[in-house]
Amino acid sequence: VWDRIKQAANQAYQPGRFVTFVAFEWTNWRYGHRNVYYRDGDGPIFRSIDPGSDTPQELWDLIEPYQAMSIAHHVGGGPIATDWDIPPAAEEWLVEISSIHGSSEYYGCEACIYRPVRGSFVRDALARGYKLGIIGSGDNHDGHPGDGSIGAIVTGVMGVYSTGLTRKEVWDAFRKRQVYGTSGPKIILNFRVADSPMGSEVDWAADRGAIPVGIRAVGCDEIDRVEVIRNGEVVFSEKGEGVFARYLLQDASPPAGTSWY
């Protein structure tokens, strides 16, 4: 079966038009579910029930020799929450915030994932200092990526700022965390801090004054509200006006280790 999956993914790949990746889901019922992706169209499958590949650390060690990454899915609960006591390794630089299971933004959020577990949400991971880009993904298993699912309150879609439609170019954007997630709508979003794109690490000396935070968005419908979250707290909230949003903010006193989204 794994060989057929790889063959199908590679046959569908059309450089410049349509990008696919070979991937599998590691469904561990203690530490959480992770999807593993291979950049170059090949790689082995590692099962979460096999000794030697049944912990996140073992999984990361096994995929480390390859151009591979893992992404934690439905982290806030649902089928199984993610255990953030285990820090993400170098092979994990993205995290899912929304899927058909619900939102994993924070405990008690709108459209919150079912069976939520405190301490397992995206904000909890960021509060620990983990450097993760935020994505959305469907997890609907129905062969129609990007579509909603009957009965699901939300789904998930990832936006990627890639320089082109090849595996290497899209992968490079993944690696730089130049991505964002939505709960389904195909919103166009550009978010920058100190003129650095989303996913960047920014050094900013206090004597340089306030740090600029820029937002540009194009919605699929009228935008209800635009919010900026800094270290888990809303620091900017503005009612939307139409389908476009554009703001340039000045954050006068961001503490060290700040994360924004």
Tab-separated table of C-alpha atoms in Angstrom:
chain	number	residue	atom	x	y	z
A	1	VAL	CA	0.000	0.000	0.000
A	2	TRP	CA	2.772	2.440	0.899
A	3	ASP	CA	4.395	1.948	-2.504
A	4	ARG	CA	1.079	2.703	-4.219
A	5	ILE	CA	0.614	5.854	-2.142
A	6	LYS	CA	4.082	7.086	-3.093
A	7	GLN	CA	3.473	6.269	-6.733
A	8	ALA	CA	0.162	8.169	-6.776
A	9	ALA	CA	1.715	11.237	-5.125
A	10	ASN	CA	4.630	11.273	-7.543
A	11	GLN	CA	2.452	10.762	-10.619
A	12	ALA	CA	0.253	13.707	-9.600
A	13	TYR	CA	3.219	16.050	-9.157
A	14	GLN	CA	3.397	18.606	-11.995
A	15	PRO	CA	6.234	21.096	-11.403
A	16	GLY	CA	5.045	24.624	-12.065
A	17	ARG	CA	1.372	23.625	-11.823
A	18	PHE	CA	0.552	21.241	-8.967
A	19	VAL	CA	2.729	20.234	-6.022
A	20	THR	CA	2.320	17.008	-4.066
A	21	PHE	CA	4.299	15.433	-1.247
A	22	VAL	CA	4.631	11.848	-0.114
A	23	ALA	CA	3.299	11.651	3.442
A	24	PHE	CA	1.801	9.436	6.132
A	25	GLU	CA	0.049	9.947	9.454
A	26	TRP	CA	1.702	8.704	12.645
A	27	THR	CA	-1.311	8.038	14.885
A	28	ASN	CA	0.072	7.674	18.375
A	29	TRP	CA	-2.652	7.536	21.024
A	30	ARG	CA	-0.439	8.723	23.868
A	31	TYR	CA	1.561	11.637	22.502
A	32	GLY	CA	-0.704	12.848	19.691
A	33	HIS	CA	-1.006	12.482	15.930
A	34	ARG	CA	1.651	13.775	13.554
A	35	ASN	CA	1.810	13.820	9.788
A	36	VAL	CA	5.211	13.128	8.249
A	37	TYR	CA	6.099	14.647	4.867
A	38	TYR	CA	9.020	13.853	2.568
A	39	ARG	CA	10.344	16.581	0.306
A	40	ASP	CA	11.767	14.474	-2.498
A	41	GLY	CA	9.046	11.927	-3.236
A	42	ASP	CA	10.385	8.949	-1.312
A	43	GLY	CA	10.943	7.714	2.214
A	44	PRO	CA	9.959	4.880	4.555
A	45	ILE	CA	6.837	4.634	6.678
A	46	PHE	CA	7.208	4.355	10.457
A	47	ARG	CA	4.326	2.991	12.498
A	48	SER	CA	3.369	4.364	15.885
A	49	ILE	CA	2.652	0.861	17.226
A	50	ASP	CA	6.090	-0.553	16.445
A	51	PRO	CA	8.813	-0.614	19.116
A	52	GLY	CA	11.494	1.794	18.026
A	53	SER	CA	9.083	4.264	16.411
A	54	ASP	CA	6.380	4.671	19.060
A	55	THR	CA	7.527	7.954	20.648
A	56	PRO	CA	7.976	11.381	19.046
A	57	GLN	CA	11.713	11.363	19.783
A	58	GLU	CA	12.136	8.020	18.029
A	59	LEU	CA	10.090	9.216	15.062
A	60	TRP	CA	12.193	12.366	14.703
A	61	ASP	CA	15.421	10.373	14.926
A	62	LEU	CA	14.188	8.048	12.173
A	63	ILE	CA	13.172	10.795	9.738
A	64	GLU	CA	16.202	12.985	10.464
A	65	PRO	CA	18.388	11.453	7.675
A	66	TYR	CA	15.751	12.422	5.085
A	67	GLN	CA	14.448	15.769	3.875
A	68	ALA	CA	11.397	15.279	6.094
A	69	MET	CA	9.213	17.116	8.581
A	70	SER	CA	6.422	16.291	11.002
A	71	ILE	CA	3.389	18.412	11.868
A	72	ALA	CA	1.272	17.929	14.998
A	73	HIS	CA	-2.447	17.784	14.173
A	74	HIS	CA	-5.646	18.529	16.158
A	75	VAL	CA	-3.296	19.442	19.003
A	76	GLY	CA	-5.941	20.767	21.415
A	77	GLY	CA	-7.923	17.538	21.761
A	78	GLY	CA	-10.343	15.716	19.495
A	79	PRO	CA	-9.079	12.256	18.680
A	80	ILE	CA	-6.028	12.846	20.906
A	81	ALA	CA	-4.308	15.993	22.166
A	82	THR	CA	-0.607	16.774	21.724
A	83	ASP	CA	1.723	16.458	24.703
A	84	TRP	CA	3.735	19.686	24.644
A	85	ASP	CA	5.923	18.487	27.515
A	86	ILE	CA	7.941	16.963	24.668
A	87	PRO	CA	9.513	19.917	22.816
A	88	PRO	CA	9.305	19.784	19.011
A	89	ALA	CA	12.554	18.615	17.451
A	90	ALA	CA	14.371	20.215	14.527
A	91	GLU	CA	12.146	18.197	12.179
A	92	GLU	CA	8.967	19.927	13.406
A	93	TRP	CA	8.469	23.594	12.629
A	94	LEU	CA	4.730	23.868	11.850
A	95	VAL	CA	1.560	23.220	13.864
A	96	GLU	CA	-2.088	22.836	12.890
A	97	ILE	CA	-4.544	25.343	14.361
A	98	SER	CA	-7.762	24.283	12.580
A	99	SER	CA	-9.261	21.190	10.935
A	100	ILE	CA	-12.630	19.446	10.711
A	101	HIS	CA	-12.111	18.478	14.360
A	102	GLY	CA	-12.363	22.151	15.355
A	103	SER	CA	-10.060	24.970	16.401
A	104	SER	CA	-6.967	24.319	18.514
A	105	GLU	CA	-6.115	27.996	19.011
A	106	TYR	CA	-6.730	28.139	22.773
A	107	TYR	CA	-8.894	26.417	25.365
A	108	GLY	CA	-12.467	27.688	25.023
A	109	CYS	CA	-11.946	29.430	21.672
A	110	GLU	CA	-14.684	29.816	19.080
A	111	ALA	CA	-15.429	26.507	17.282
A	112	CYS	CA	-13.192	24.828	19.849
A	113	ILE	CA	-12.096	21.275	19.181
A	114	TYR	CA	-14.110	18.556	20.919
A	115	ARG	CA	-12.706	16.871	24.031
A	116	PRO	CA	-10.347	19.813	24.654
A	117	VAL	CA	-7.319	19.319	26.897
A	118	ARG	CA	-5.901	22.286	28.797
A	119	GLY	CA	-2.270	23.001	27.993
A	120	SER	CA	-2.357	21.326	24.581
A	121	PHE	CA	-3.397	24.224	22.333
A	122	VAL	CA	-1.358	26.285	19.879
A	123	ARG	CA	-1.119	29.220	22.270
A	124	ASP	CA	0.185	26.854	24.947
A	125	ALA	CA	2.968	25.730	22.605
A	126	LEU	CA	3.880	29.324	21.754
A	127	ALA	CA	3.847	30.239	25.456
A	128	ARG	CA	6.523	27.587	26.010
A	129	GLY	CA	8.709	29.387	23.503
A	130	TYR	CA	8.324	26.836	20.714
A	131	LYS	CA	8.950	28.422	17.311
A	132	LEU	CA	6.155	27.086	15.126
A	133	GLY	CA	4.471	28.328	11.978
A	134	ILE	CA	0.677	28.041	12.041
A	135	ILE	CA	-1.285	26.118	9.403
A	136	GLY	CA	-4.772	24.775	8.778
A	137	SER	CA	-5.527	21.389	7.235
A	138	GLY	CA	-8.658	19.431	6.419
A	139	ASP	CA	-8.155	15.977	7.962
A	140	ASN	CA	-11.373	15.022	6.187
A	141	HIS	CA	-10.048	11.895	4.410
A	142	ASP	CA	-12.535	12.318	1.548
A	143	GLY	CA	-10.242	13.118	-1.358
A	144	HIS	CA	-11.415	16.720	-1.806
A	145	PRO	CA	-8.693	18.896	-0.246
A	146	GLY	CA	-9.768	22.432	0.551
A	147	ASP	CA	-13.470	21.617	0.698
A	148	GLY	CA	-15.585	21.664	3.825
A	149	SER	CA	-17.086	18.498	5.255
A	150	ILE	CA	-20.723	17.786	6.011
A	151	GLY	CA	-21.377	18.301	9.712
A	152	ALA	CA	-18.056	20.025	10.419
A	153	ILE	CA	-18.251	23.507	11.975
A	154	VAL	CA	-14.895	24.468	10.465
A	155	THR	CA	-12.194	22.880	8.369
A	156	GLY	CA	-8.635	23.951	7.635
A	157	VAL	CA	-6.629	25.467	4.784
A	158	MET	CA	-2.960	26.431	4.627
A	159	GLY	CA	-1.613	29.443	2.758
A	160	VAL	CA	2.037	29.305	1.665
A	161	TYR	CA	4.257	32.155	0.477
A	162	SER	CA	6.324	30.182	-2.021
A	163	THR	CA	8.526	31.539	-4.800
A	164	GLY	CA	7.184	28.902	-7.192
A	165	LEU	CA	5.290	25.650	-7.632
A	166	THR	CA	7.991	23.040	-7.180
A	167	ARG	CA	8.546	20.745	-4.246
A	168	LYS	CA	11.786	22.479	-3.321
A	169	GLU	CA	10.306	25.982	-3.444
A	170	VAL	CA	7.209	25.078	-1.438
A	171	TRP	CA	9.345	23.126	1.029
A	172	ASP	CA	11.658	26.100	1.485
A	173	ALA	CA	8.600	28.196	2.408
A	174	PHE	CA	7.550	25.511	4.905
A	175	ARG	CA	11.029	25.567	6.412
A	176	LYS	CA	10.961	29.355	6.780
A	177	ARG	CA	7.491	29.093	8.375
A	178	GLN	CA	6.145	31.472	5.711
A	179	VAL	CA	2.696	29.964	6.053
A	180	TYR	CA	-0.650	30.682	7.661
A	181	GLY	CA	-3.819	28.783	8.434
A	182	THR	CA	-7.522	29.513	8.110
A	183	SER	CA	-10.640	27.664	9.233
A	184	GLY	CA	-11.627	27.125	5.599
A	185	PRO	CA	-12.034	30.480	3.799
A	186	LYS	CA	-9.261	31.174	1.290
A	187	ILE	CA	-8.229	34.463	2.861
A	188	ILE	CA	-5.132	36.246	1.560
A	189	LEU	CA	-3.010	37.388	4.498
A	190	ASN	CA	0.274	39.254	4.744
A	191	PHE	CA	1.531	39.760	8.297
A	192	ARG	CA	4.910	41.339	9.014
A	193	VAL	CA	6.866	42.421	12.083
A	194	ALA	CA	9.708	44.894	11.538
A	195	ASP	CA	9.120	44.322	7.813
A	196	SER	CA	10.007	40.633	8.248
A	197	PRO	CA	7.518	38.077	6.888
A	198	MET	CA	5.502	35.744	9.077
A	199	GLY	CA	7.585	32.930	10.493
A	200	SER	CA	10.668	35.114	10.924
A	201	GLU	CA	12.761	35.606	14.031
A	202	VAL	CA	13.351	39.311	14.649
A	203	ASP	CA	16.061	40.988	16.727
A	204	TRP	CA	14.934	44.419	17.923
A	205	ALA	CA	16.904	46.552	20.357
A	206	ALA	CA	14.871	48.595	22.853
A	207	ASP	CA	16.672	51.801	21.848
A	208	ARG	CA	15.178	51.495	18.352
A	209	GLY	CA	11.768	52.430	19.730
A	210	ALA	CA	8.429	50.855	18.866
A	211	ILE	CA	8.435	47.824	16.600
A	212	PRO	CA	6.203	48.089	13.503
A	213	VAL	CA	3.572	45.406	12.901
A	214	GLY	CA	1.899	45.355	9.492
A	215	ILE	CA	-1.291	43.586	8.400
A	216	ARG	CA	-2.824	43.229	4.957
A	217	ALA	CA	-5.747	40.910	4.324
A	218	VAL	CA	-8.287	40.181	1.618
A	219	GLY	CA	-11.321	38.242	2.810
A	220	CYS	CA	-13.751	36.027	0.928
A	221	ASP	CA	-16.594	38.080	2.421
A	222	GLU	CA	-16.838	41.211	4.548
A	223	ILE	CA	-14.254	41.075	7.322
A	224	ASP	CA	-15.907	41.059	10.740
A	225	ARG	CA	-12.845	41.846	12.859
A	226	VAL	CA	-9.054	41.988	12.696
A	227	GLU	CA	-7.090	41.030	15.807
A	228	VAL	CA	-3.397	40.808	16.619
A	229	ILE	CA	-2.351	38.392	19.347
A	230	ARG	CA	0.868	38.988	21.266
A	231	ASN	CA	1.963	36.335	23.756
A	232	GLY	CA	-1.568	34.969	23.967
A	233	GLU	CA	-3.275	38.335	24.528
A	234	VAL	CA	-5.263	40.518	22.127
A	235	VAL	CA	-3.256	43.735	21.684
A	236	PHE	CA	-5.157	45.081	18.680
A	237	SER	CA	-8.780	44.649	17.665
A	238	GLU	CA	-10.543	46.576	14.943
A	239	LYS	CA	-13.890	46.098	13.255
A	240	GLY	CA	-13.564	45.217	9.603
A	241	GLU	CA	-14.659	47.413	6.724
A	242	GLY	CA	-15.481	45.439	3.608
A	243	VAL	CA	-13.294	42.636	2.288
A	244	PHE	CA	-9.992	44.499	2.615
A	245	ALA	CA	-7.955	45.243	5.734
A	246	ARG	CA	-4.714	47.176	6.010
A	247	TYR	CA	-3.110	48.357	9.244
A	248	LEU	CA	0.337	49.478	10.376
A	249	LEU	CA	0.706	49.305	14.147
A	250	GLN	CA	3.462	50.355	16.529
A	251	ASP	CA	4.150	48.004	19.437
A	252	ALA	CA	5.867	50.292	21.921
A	253	SER	CA	7.061	47.798	24.522
A	254	PRO	CA	7.135	44.162	23.407
A	255	PRO	CA	8.754	41.926	26.033
A	256	ALA	CA	11.647	39.646	25.150
A	257	GLY	CA	10.609	36.382	23.536
A	258	THR	CA	7.462	37.887	22.054
A	259	SER	CA	5.349	36.026	19.507
A	260	TRP	CA	2.695	37.675	17.348
A	261	TYR	CA	0.015	36.334	15.049
